[in-house]
mmCIF file of C-alpha atoms in Angstrom:
data_model
loop_
_atom_site.group_PDB
_atom_site.id
_atom_site.type_symbol
_atom_site.label_atom_id
_atom_site.label_comp_id
_atom_site.label_asym_id
_atom_site.label_seq_id
_atom_site.Cartn_x
_atom_site.Cartn_y
_atom_site.Cartn_z
ATOM 1 C CA MET A 1 15.431 -41.384 -13.277
ATOM 2 C CA LYS A 2 16.583 -39.862 -10.075
ATOM 3 C CA GLU A 3 19.343 -37.816 -11.733
ATOM 4 C CA LEU A 4 16.746 -36.624 -14.387
ATOM 5 C CA LEU A 5 14.491 -35.453 -11.598
ATOM 6 C CA LYS A 6 17.260 -33.559 -9.868
ATOM 7 C CA ILE A 7 17.968 -31.898 -13.119
ATOM 8 C CA PHE A 8 14.259 -30.882 -13.748
ATOM 9 C CA LEU A 9 13.879 -29.532 -10.224
ATOM 10 C CA PHE A 10 17.068 -27.590 -10.712
ATOM 11 C CA CYS A 11 15.708 -26.120 -13.944
ATOM 12 C CA ILE A 12 12.260 -25.141 -12.467
ATOM 13 C CA ALA A 13 13.523 -23.819 -9.101
ATOM 14 C CA PRO A 14 14.632 -20.471 -10.069
ATOM 15 C CA SER A 15 11.428 -19.446 -11.844
ATOM 16 C CA VAL A 16 9.310 -20.612 -8.892
ATOM 17 C CA LEU A 17 11.599 -18.665 -6.402
ATOM 18 C CA LEU A 18 12.111 -15.528 -8.465
ATOM 19 C CA ALA A 19 8.458 -14.785 -9.637
ATOM 20 C CA LEU A 20 5.986 -13.611 -7.113
ATOM 21 C CA ASP A 21 3.283 -16.309 -7.128
ATOM 22 C CA ASN A 22 1.505 -15.936 -3.793
ATOM 23 C CA GLY A 23 -2.151 -16.104 -4.985
ATOM 24 C CA LEU A 24 -3.029 -13.041 -3.050
ATOM 25 C CA ALA A 25 -4.561 -9.434 -3.990
ATOM 26 C CA LEU A 26 -6.766 -11.137 -6.697
ATOM 27 C CA THR A 27 -8.862 -7.852 -6.414
ATOM 28 C CA PRO A 28 -7.381 -4.456 -5.336
ATOM 29 C CA PRO A 29 -6.442 -4.529 -1.689
ATOM 30 C CA MET A 30 -8.792 -2.550 0.602
ATOM 31 C CA GLY A 31 -7.918 -1.131 3.922
ATOM 32 C CA TRP A 32 -6.306 1.789 5.918
ATOM 33 C CA LEU A 33 -2.859 3.187 5.618
ATOM 34 C CA SER A 34 -1.362 5.776 8.369
ATOM 35 C CA TRP A 35 0.877 7.925 6.234
ATOM 36 C CA GLU A 36 -0.965 10.735 4.717
ATOM 37 C CA ARG A 37 -2.937 11.604 7.783
ATOM 38 C CA PHE A 38 -0.552 10.838 10.493
ATOM 39 C CA THR A 39 2.742 10.990 8.615
ATOM 40 C CA CYS A 40 5.886 10.558 10.974
ATOM 41 C CA ASN A 41 4.384 12.120 14.208
ATOM 42 C CA THR A 42 6.376 10.304 16.996
ATOM 43 C CA ASP A 43 5.571 12.781 19.694
ATOM 44 C CA CYS A 44 3.417 10.527 21.829
ATOM 45 C CA LYS A 45 4.130 12.543 25.123
ATOM 46 C CA ASN A 46 2.320 15.788 23.837
ATOM 47 C CA ASP A 47 0.050 13.984 21.188
ATOM 48 C CA PRO A 48 -0.720 10.608 22.281
ATOM 49 C CA ASP A 49 -3.790 10.146 20.294
ATOM 50 C CA ASN A 50 -2.161 10.969 17.005
ATOM 51 C CA CYS A 51 1.431 9.511 17.175
ATOM 52 C CA ILE A 52 2.714 6.539 15.318
ATOM 53 C CA SER A 53 2.257 3.806 18.063
ATOM 54 C CA GLU A 54 0.407 0.579 18.641
ATOM 55 C CA LYS A 55 -2.443 2.472 20.320
ATOM 56 C CA LEU A 56 -3.205 4.376 16.981
ATOM 57 C CA TYR A 57 -3.340 1.161 14.907
ATOM 58 C CA MET A 58 -5.280 -0.787 17.476
ATOM 59 C CA GLU A 59 -7.759 2.064 17.643
ATOM 60 C CA MET A 60 -8.267 2.209 13.832
ATOM 61 C CA ALA A 61 -8.692 -1.695 13.853
ATOM 62 C CA ASP A 62 -11.417 -1.247 16.451
ATOM 63 C CA ARG A 63 -13.265 1.367 14.302
ATOM 64 C CA MET A 64 -12.715 -0.772 11.080
ATOM 65 C CA VAL A 65 -14.861 -3.467 12.752
ATOM 66 C CA ALA A 66 -17.210 -1.488 14.674
ATOM 67 C CA ASP A 67 -18.158 0.996 11.968
ATOM 68 C CA GLY A 68 -18.767 -1.638 9.050
ATOM 69 C CA TYR A 69 -15.582 -1.057 7.017
ATOM 70 C CA LYS A 70 -14.441 -4.701 7.498
ATOM 71 C CA ASP A 71 -17.913 -5.831 6.353
ATOM 72 C CA ALA A 72 -17.581 -3.437 3.169
ATOM 73 C CA GLY A 73 -14.345 -5.186 2.230
ATOM 74 C CA TYR A 74 -11.571 -3.119 4.004
ATOM 75 C CA GLU A 75 -9.291 -5.606 5.734
ATOM 76 C CA TYR A 76 -5.857 -4.154 5.985
ATOM 77 C CA ILE A 77 -4.471 -2.068 8.771
ATOM 78 C CA ASN A 78 -1.033 -0.844 7.497
ATOM 79 C CA VAL A 79 1.766 0.607 9.337
ATOM 80 C CA ASP A 80 3.927 3.096 7.520
ATOM 81 C CA ASP A 81 7.391 4.670 8.219
ATOM 82 C CA CYS A 82 8.689 5.625 11.715
ATOM 83 C CA TRP A 83 7.566 2.552 13.695
ATOM 84 C CA MET A 84 11.096 1.264 14.110
ATOM 85 C CA ASP A 85 13.902 1.627 16.647
ATOM 86 C CA MET A 86 16.883 3.503 15.176
ATOM 87 C CA ASN A 87 19.007 0.338 15.497
ATOM 88 C CA ARG A 88 18.618 -3.446 14.845
ATOM 89 C CA ASP A 89 18.928 -5.975 17.575
ATOM 90 C CA SER A 90 21.890 -8.155 18.246
ATOM 91 C CA TYR A 91 20.888 -10.776 15.528
ATOM 92 C CA ASN A 92 20.547 -7.894 12.925
ATOM 93 C CA ARG A 93 16.638 -7.996 13.028
ATOM 94 C CA LEU A 94 14.465 -4.878 12.876
ATOM 95 C CA LYS A 95 12.795 -4.018 15.942
ATOM 96 C CA PRO A 96 9.993 -1.575 16.865
ATOM 97 C CA ASP A 97 10.291 1.689 18.831
ATOM 98 C CA PRO A 98 10.252 0.208 22.513
ATOM 99 C CA VAL A 99 8.262 2.951 23.817
ATOM 100 C CA ARG A 100 5.620 3.644 21.131
ATOM 101 C CA PHE A 101 5.336 -0.125 20.331
ATOM 102 C CA SER A 102 6.210 -1.667 23.823
ATOM 103 C CA SER A 103 4.115 -4.747 23.191
ATOM 104 C CA GLY A 104 5.947 -5.608 19.968
ATOM 105 C CA ILE A 105 4.771 -5.967 16.328
ATOM 106 C CA LYS A 106 3.775 -9.776 16.914
ATOM 107 C CA ALA A 107 1.342 -8.675 19.711
ATOM 108 C CA LEU A 108 -0.197 -5.824 17.367
ATOM 109 C CA ALA A 109 -0.440 -8.319 14.572
ATOM 110 C CA ASP A 110 -2.347 -10.801 16.969
ATOM 111 C CA TYR A 111 -4.526 -8.074 17.970
ATOM 112 C CA VAL A 112 -5.389 -7.089 14.434
ATOM 113 C CA HIS A 113 -5.824 -10.724 13.429
ATOM 114 C CA SER A 114 -8.314 -11.196 16.332
ATOM 115 C CA LYS A 115 -10.603 -8.569 14.887
ATOM 116 C CA GLY A 116 -10.639 -10.489 11.505
ATOM 117 C CA LEU A 117 -8.234 -8.110 9.965
ATOM 118 C CA LYS A 118 -4.713 -8.239 8.387
ATOM 119 C CA LEU A 119 -1.623 -6.160 9.261
ATOM 120 C CA GLY A 120 0.614 -4.493 6.882
ATOM 121 C CA ILE A 121 4.105 -3.000 7.667
ATOM 122 C CA TYR A 122 6.641 -0.838 5.978
ATOM 123 C CA THR A 123 10.420 -0.898 5.059
ATOM 124 C CA ASP A 124 12.789 0.437 2.485
ATOM 125 C CA CYS A 125 14.823 -1.324 -0.120
ATOM 126 C CA GLY A 126 17.781 1.242 0.590
ATOM 127 C CA ASN A 127 19.903 1.447 3.637
ATOM 128 C CA LYS A 128 17.436 3.883 5.414
ATOM 129 C CA THR A 129 13.784 4.640 5.199
ATOM 130 C CA CYS A 130 12.502 7.973 3.874
ATOM 131 C CA ALA A 131 12.344 9.163 7.372
ATOM 132 C CA GLY A 132 15.900 8.026 8.349
ATOM 133 C CA TYR A 133 15.170 4.627 10.067
ATOM 134 C CA PRO A 134 17.093 1.279 9.289
ATOM 135 C CA GLY A 135 16.397 0.152 5.683
ATOM 136 C CA SER A 136 16.480 -3.441 4.516
ATOM 137 C CA LEU A 137 19.309 -3.243 2.040
ATOM 138 C CA GLY A 138 21.579 -6.235 2.780
ATOM 139 C CA TYR A 139 19.133 -7.808 5.181
ATOM 140 C CA PHE A 140 16.290 -8.775 2.736
ATOM 141 C CA ASP A 141 16.107 -12.395 3.867
ATOM 142 C CA VAL A 142 16.416 -11.505 7.518
ATOM 143 C CA ASP A 143 13.575 -8.953 7.277
ATOM 144 C CA ALA A 144 11.273 -11.341 5.221
ATOM 145 C CA LYS A 145 11.594 -13.944 7.835
ATOM 146 C CA THR A 146 10.944 -11.570 10.783
ATOM 147 C CA PHE A 147 7.906 -10.170 9.122
ATOM 148 C CA ALA A 148 6.643 -13.637 8.619
ATOM 149 C CA GLU A 149 7.348 -14.534 12.161
ATOM 150 C CA TRP A 150 5.527 -11.562 13.340
ATOM 151 C CA GLY A 151 2.413 -12.563 11.101
ATOM 152 C CA ILE A 152 2.579 -9.700 8.658
ATOM 153 C CA ASP A 153 0.272 -9.886 5.853
ATOM 154 C CA MET A 154 1.299 -7.006 3.703
ATOM 155 C CA LEU A 155 4.795 -5.315 3.091
ATOM 156 C CA LYS A 156 5.171 -1.840 1.687
ATOM 157 C CA VAL A 157 8.802 -1.452 0.382
ATOM 158 C CA ASP A 158 9.729 2.143 -0.200
ATOM 159 C CA GLY A 159 12.800 3.341 -2.319
ATOM 160 C CA CYS A 160 14.547 6.055 -0.375
ATOM 161 C CA TYR A 161 18.154 5.763 -0.100
ATOM 162 C CA ALA A 162 18.467 3.327 -3.082
ATOM 163 C CA GLU A 163 19.464 4.124 -6.619
ATOM 164 C CA PRO A 164 16.569 3.810 -9.191
ATOM 165 C CA THR A 165 19.038 2.381 -11.676
ATOM 166 C CA VAL A 166 19.499 -0.665 -9.459
ATOM 167 C CA MET A 167 15.756 -1.112 -8.453
ATOM 168 C CA ASP A 168 15.405 -3.769 -11.336
ATOM 169 C CA ASP A 169 17.819 -5.990 -9.313
ATOM 170 C CA LEU A 170 16.845 -4.934 -5.681
ATOM 171 C CA TYR A 171 12.985 -5.464 -5.836
ATOM 172 C CA PRO A 172 13.277 -8.952 -7.382
ATOM 173 C CA GLN A 173 15.779 -9.993 -4.432
ATOM 174 C CA ILE A 174 12.857 -8.910 -2.166
ATOM 175 C CA THR A 175 10.325 -11.079 -4.006
ATOM 176 C CA THR A 176 12.673 -14.050 -3.600
ATOM 177 C CA ALA A 177 13.128 -13.322 0.124
ATOM 178 C CA LEU A 178 9.275 -13.173 0.413
ATOM 179 C CA ASN A 179 8.673 -16.386 -1.376
ATOM 180 C CA GLN A 180 11.212 -18.119 0.956
ATOM 181 C CA SER A 181 9.806 -16.575 4.250
ATOM 182 C CA GLY A 182 7.142 -19.228 4.729
ATOM 183 C CA ARG A 183 4.307 -16.846 4.962
ATOM 184 C CA PRO A 184 2.151 -15.436 2.103
ATOM 185 C CA ILE A 185 2.630 -11.778 2.324
ATOM 186 C CA VAL A 186 1.151 -9.045 -0.202
ATOM 187 C CA PHE A 187 4.078 -7.268 -1.730
ATOM 188 C CA SER A 188 3.568 -3.339 -2.203
ATOM 189 C CA CYS A 189 6.616 -1.925 -3.961
ATOM 190 C CA SER A 190 7.663 1.617 -4.964
ATOM 191 C CA TRP A 191 9.834 0.486 -7.856
ATOM 192 C CA PRO A 192 8.333 2.385 -10.849
ATOM 193 C CA ALA A 193 7.671 5.562 -8.837
ATOM 194 C CA TYR A 194 11.299 6.238 -8.109
ATOM 195 C CA GLN A 195 12.229 5.263 -11.854
ATOM 196 C CA VAL A 196 9.660 7.546 -13.238
ATOM 197 C CA GLY A 197 11.245 10.320 -10.992
ATOM 198 C CA ALA A 198 14.549 9.666 -12.462
ATOM 199 C CA GLY A 199 13.425 9.708 -15.883
ATOM 200 C CA ILE A 200 13.609 5.852 -16.367
ATOM 201 C CA ASP A 201 10.862 3.997 -18.315
ATOM 202 C CA PRO A 202 9.793 1.321 -15.911
ATOM 203 C CA ASP A 203 9.460 -2.403 -17.144
ATOM 204 C CA TYR A 204 5.813 -3.096 -16.033
ATOM 205 C CA THR A 205 6.017 -6.534 -17.468
ATOM 206 C CA ALA A 206 8.769 -7.397 -15.043
ATOM 207 C CA ILE A 207 7.204 -5.323 -12.110
ATOM 208 C CA ALA A 208 3.842 -7.237 -12.317
ATOM 209 C CA LYS A 209 5.862 -10.560 -12.098
ATOM 210 C CA HIS A 210 7.409 -9.402 -8.752
ATOM 211 C CA CYS A 211 4.851 -7.122 -6.934
ATOM 212 C CA ASN A 212 1.215 -7.476 -6.057
ATOM 213 C CA LEU A 213 0.775 -3.539 -6.249
ATOM 214 C CA TRP A 214 3.172 -0.850 -7.026
ATOM 215 C CA ARG A 215 3.258 2.997 -6.568
ATOM 216 C CA ASN A 216 3.644 4.796 -10.060
ATOM 217 C CA PHE A 217 3.931 8.446 -9.367
ATOM 218 C CA ASP A 218 4.228 11.178 -6.666
ATOM 219 C CA ASP A 219 2.981 10.686 -3.226
ATOM 220 C CA ILE A 220 -0.429 11.948 -2.832
ATOM 221 C CA GLU A 221 -1.127 15.155 -0.818
ATOM 222 C CA ASP A 222 -4.265 16.331 0.793
ATOM 223 C CA SER A 223 -5.541 18.323 -2.075
ATOM 224 C CA TRP A 224 -7.675 18.283 -5.151
ATOM 225 C CA GLU A 225 -4.611 19.487 -7.185
ATOM 226 C CA SER A 226 -2.572 16.594 -6.089
ATOM 227 C CA VAL A 227 -5.405 14.103 -6.997
ATOM 228 C CA LEU A 228 -5.634 15.658 -10.486
ATOM 229 C CA SER A 229 -1.839 15.461 -10.963
ATOM 230 C CA ILE A 230 -2.049 11.767 -10.208
ATOM 231 C CA VAL A 231 -5.039 11.280 -12.663
ATOM 232 C CA ASP A 232 -3.297 13.237 -15.322
ATOM 233 C CA PHE A 233 -0.243 10.885 -15.092
ATOM 234 C CA TYR A 234 -2.364 7.904 -15.266
ATOM 235 C CA ALA A 235 -4.272 9.082 -18.312
ATOM 236 C CA ALA A 236 -1.053 10.011 -20.105
ATOM 237 C CA HIS A 237 0.400 6.596 -19.563
ATOM 238 C CA GLN A 238 -2.784 4.589 -19.468
ATOM 239 C CA ASP A 239 -1.942 2.038 -22.154
ATOM 240 C CA GLU A 240 1.218 0.717 -20.483
ATOM 241 C CA LEU A 241 -0.601 0.838 -17.189
ATOM 242 C CA VAL A 242 -3.734 -0.895 -18.185
ATOM 243 C CA SER A 243 -1.776 -3.831 -19.784
ATOM 244 C CA ALA A 244 0.192 -4.281 -16.589
ATOM 245 C CA ALA A 245 -2.963 -4.490 -14.221
ATOM 246 C CA GLY A 246 -5.012 -7.379 -13.328
ATOM 247 C CA PRO A 247 -5.656 -9.909 -10.566
ATOM 248 C CA GLY A 248 -2.547 -10.264 -8.360
ATOM 249 C CA HIS A 249 -0.906 -7.146 -9.778
ATOM 250 C CA TRP A 250 -2.290 -3.649 -9.481
ATOM 251 C CA ASN A 251 -1.162 0.079 -10.187
ATOM 252 C CA ASP A 252 -1.328 2.076 -7.015
ATOM 253 C CA PRO A 253 -2.113 5.739 -7.355
ATOM 254 C CA ASP A 254 -1.838 6.083 -3.589
ATOM 255 C CA MET A 255 -4.206 6.599 -0.787
ATOM 256 C CA ILE A 256 -7.922 7.630 -0.559
ATOM 257 C CA LEU A 257 -8.250 11.012 1.048
ATOM 258 C CA GLY A 258 -11.993 11.116 1.952
ATOM 259 C CA GLY A 259 -12.742 12.412 5.402
ATOM 260 C CA ASN A 260 -9.326 14.053 5.694
ATOM 261 C CA PHE A 261 -8.832 17.957 5.575
ATOM 262 C CA GLY A 262 -8.080 18.816 1.918
ATOM 263 C CA LEU A 263 -11.100 17.501 -0.214
ATOM 264 C CA SER A 264 -14.506 18.653 -0.376
ATOM 265 C CA TYR A 265 -17.292 16.088 -0.175
ATOM 266 C CA ASP A 266 -17.657 16.319 -4.099
ATOM 267 C CA GLU A 267 -14.015 16.000 -4.683
ATOM 268 C CA ALA A 268 -13.828 12.879 -2.229
ATOM 269 C CA LYS A 269 -16.682 11.361 -4.289
ATOM 270 C CA ALA A 270 -14.717 12.069 -7.546
ATOM 271 C CA GLN A 271 -11.614 10.506 -6.257
ATOM 272 C CA LEU A 272 -13.295 7.376 -4.933
ATOM 273 C CA ALA A 273 -15.018 6.865 -8.110
ATOM 274 C CA LEU A 274 -11.923 7.445 -10.248
ATOM 275 C CA TRP A 275 -9.953 4.961 -8.010
ATOM 276 C CA ALA A 276 -12.708 2.435 -8.351
ATOM 277 C CA ILE A 277 -12.687 2.783 -12.313
ATOM 278 C CA MET A 278 -8.978 2.428 -12.274
ATOM 279 C CA ALA A 279 -8.942 -0.995 -10.296
ATOM 280 C CA SER A 280 -6.773 0.754 -7.751
ATOM 281 C CA PRO A 281 -6.087 -0.409 -4.228
ATOM 282 C CA LEU A 282 -8.571 1.487 -1.750
ATOM 283 C CA LEU A 283 -6.234 2.318 1.133
ATOM 284 C CA MET A 284 -7.921 5.236 3.236
ATOM 285 C CA SER A 285 -5.594 7.413 5.034
ATOM 286 C CA ASN A 286 -7.951 9.469 7.511
ATOM 287 C CA ASP A 287 -9.143 9.348 11.133
ATOM 288 C CA LEU A 288 -11.892 6.673 11.360
ATOM 289 C CA ARG A 289 -12.269 7.824 14.938
ATOM 290 C CA SER A 290 -13.696 11.173 13.951
ATOM 291 C CA ILE A 291 -14.776 11.024 10.324
ATOM 292 C CA GLU A 292 -17.892 12.912 9.417
ATOM 293 C CA PRO A 293 -20.912 10.644 8.718
ATOM 294 C CA LYS A 294 -21.077 11.634 5.059
ATOM 295 C CA PHE A 295 -17.538 10.688 4.233
ATOM 296 C CA LYS A 296 -18.131 7.523 6.229
ATOM 297 C CA GLU A 297 -21.327 6.670 4.166
ATOM 298 C CA LEU A 298 -19.268 7.524 1.001
ATOM 299 C CA LEU A 299 -16.277 5.284 1.712
ATOM 300 C CA LEU A 300 -18.876 2.280 2.628
ATOM 301 C CA ASN A 301 -20.718 2.636 -0.649
ATOM 302 C CA LYS A 302 -21.300 -0.998 -1.765
ATOM 303 C CA ASP A 303 -21.925 -0.017 -5.383
ATOM 304 C CA VAL A 304 -18.671 1.915 -5.896
ATOM 305 C CA ILE A 305 -16.649 -0.727 -4.006
ATOM 306 C CA ALA A 306 -18.366 -3.354 -6.454
ATOM 307 C CA VAL A 307 -16.896 -1.694 -9.451
ATOM 308 C CA ASN A 308 -13.333 -1.583 -7.739
ATOM 309 C CA GLN A 309 -13.533 -5.336 -6.607
ATOM 310 C CA ASP A 310 -14.917 -6.825 -9.980
ATOM 311 C CA SER A 311 -13.051 -10.146 -10.281
ATOM 312 C CA LEU A 312 -11.974 -9.576 -14.025
ATOM 313 C CA GLY A 313 -9.699 -6.789 -12.596
ATOM 314 C CA ILE A 314 -9.986 -4.538 -15.872
ATOM 315 C CA MET A 315 -8.429 -0.986 -15.312
ATOM 316 C CA GLY A 316 -10.657 1.676 -16.833
ATOM 317 C CA LYS A 317 -9.161 4.080 -19.347
ATOM 318 C CA ARG A 318 -9.945 7.838 -20.266
ATOM 319 C CA ILE A 319 -11.838 7.883 -23.625
ATOM 320 C CA TYR A 320 -12.471 11.568 -23.904
ATOM 321 C CA ASN A 321 -10.533 14.552 -22.467
ATOM 322 C CA VAL A 322 -12.718 17.530 -21.477
ATOM 323 C CA SER A 323 -12.353 20.260 -18.737
ATOM 324 C CA LEU A 324 -11.300 19.097 -15.392
ATOM 325 C CA TYR A 325 -14.298 20.832 -13.791
ATOM 326 C CA ILE A 326 -16.721 19.102 -16.007
ATOM 327 C CA ILE A 327 -15.063 15.715 -15.117
ATOM 328 C CA LEU A 328 -15.553 16.742 -11.548
ATOM 329 C CA ILE A 329 -19.212 17.267 -11.975
ATOM 330 C CA ILE A 330 -19.727 14.139 -14.003
ATOM 331 C CA VAL A 331 -17.992 11.886 -11.769
ATOM 332 C CA SER A 332 -19.710 13.372 -8.701
ATOM 333 C CA GLN A 333 -23.067 12.844 -10.572
ATOM 334 C CA ILE A 334 -22.224 9.278 -11.166
ATOM 335 C CA ALA A 335 -21.311 8.646 -7.368
ATOM 336 C CA GLU A 336 -24.492 10.400 -6.373
ATOM 337 C CA ILE A 337 -26.397 7.872 -8.369
ATOM 338 C CA TYR A 338 -24.752 5.095 -6.216
#
C-alpha cells in the first residue's frame, strides 16, 4: 500500500507544481501601478516627489485609503521597473536601490499591508529588465522565495532580454517557482505580448494555466490613439481572448489612464467603460495626490466597477463595428448614466 501511495503521489506531483492554482484573482485585480505616469524616473535629488522610491509608493498607499479607492475595491500598490540595485547581493538575491528604497522592500510591504492593501513588484524573465536592471533568468527559485519573504502579493514578470520563442518554457518555470515559494502571489506575465510582437500565435490555453493575468499587446501610452489601438487589437482577436478569460486568469490590456495628461474626461470615461466590459484588470497609473475631482469620481464609480468585478468573469465582445467617433459618444453616454 505504501508503495502504491508513493507512485500515486509521484504521478500527481508534476501537475500540482506546474499549473498555477493559487485561488487568487477570481475577479480582475484592481489597484495602482507606477509605470505609465512615473516610468523610470530615478532622479530623487532633483525630483523627490515623483521619482521611483519608497516615498512614492507609501504616499500612493495613503491616498488609496484616504480617498476611498480601497473601499471601492482597489487594493494593489504595484512597483514597476527601476526599483532594483544594479547588482545582486552575495547570496544572489535581488536587492532594492539602497538610496531610493533605504528601508527595504519588506518594510514597504509591511507599510502597505498596514493600510489594508497589497504590494506588487516587478522583474523580468530575461537576464535584464527593460530598463537594464538585473533580470530573473537563472534565478527564478531564488527570486520567488525572496519575494515571498518580503511579503509580495503580486508579481509582474516582463519579457525584455528574453527570446519569445522560449517563453513557453520560461514562464511555466516561474509558475513552478511561485508555487514552491510558500506564499500565494498573483502572477502577472507578459508572455503573449512578446510573442504577438514576434509574429508568434500565443497558446492562450497554456498561458491561462500558468498566469493570473497577462499582457497581450503593446504598452499603453497616454493618448486616445493608444487606447484605440489596444481596443482594435482586442476586437480583432476577441474570440480567442474571450475563451481564455475567466476567474483566476485575465487578459490585461494595460493601465487605466484617467486623471493623467493625455485623455479628455470623455475619453477617460470610454476607456474605463471598455476595460470594465472586457473584464480587464483595473490598474490605474496616475498621480492620486493631485488628481482632478471629476477623474477621481469617475474612477470610484461603483456601477462601472460592479460590471468589471462580476463574479462570472465573462469578457464582453464587440458585436457591431461603427465609426470610432460614434463608439466614443455611445460609451461616454453609457458611463454618464452610471
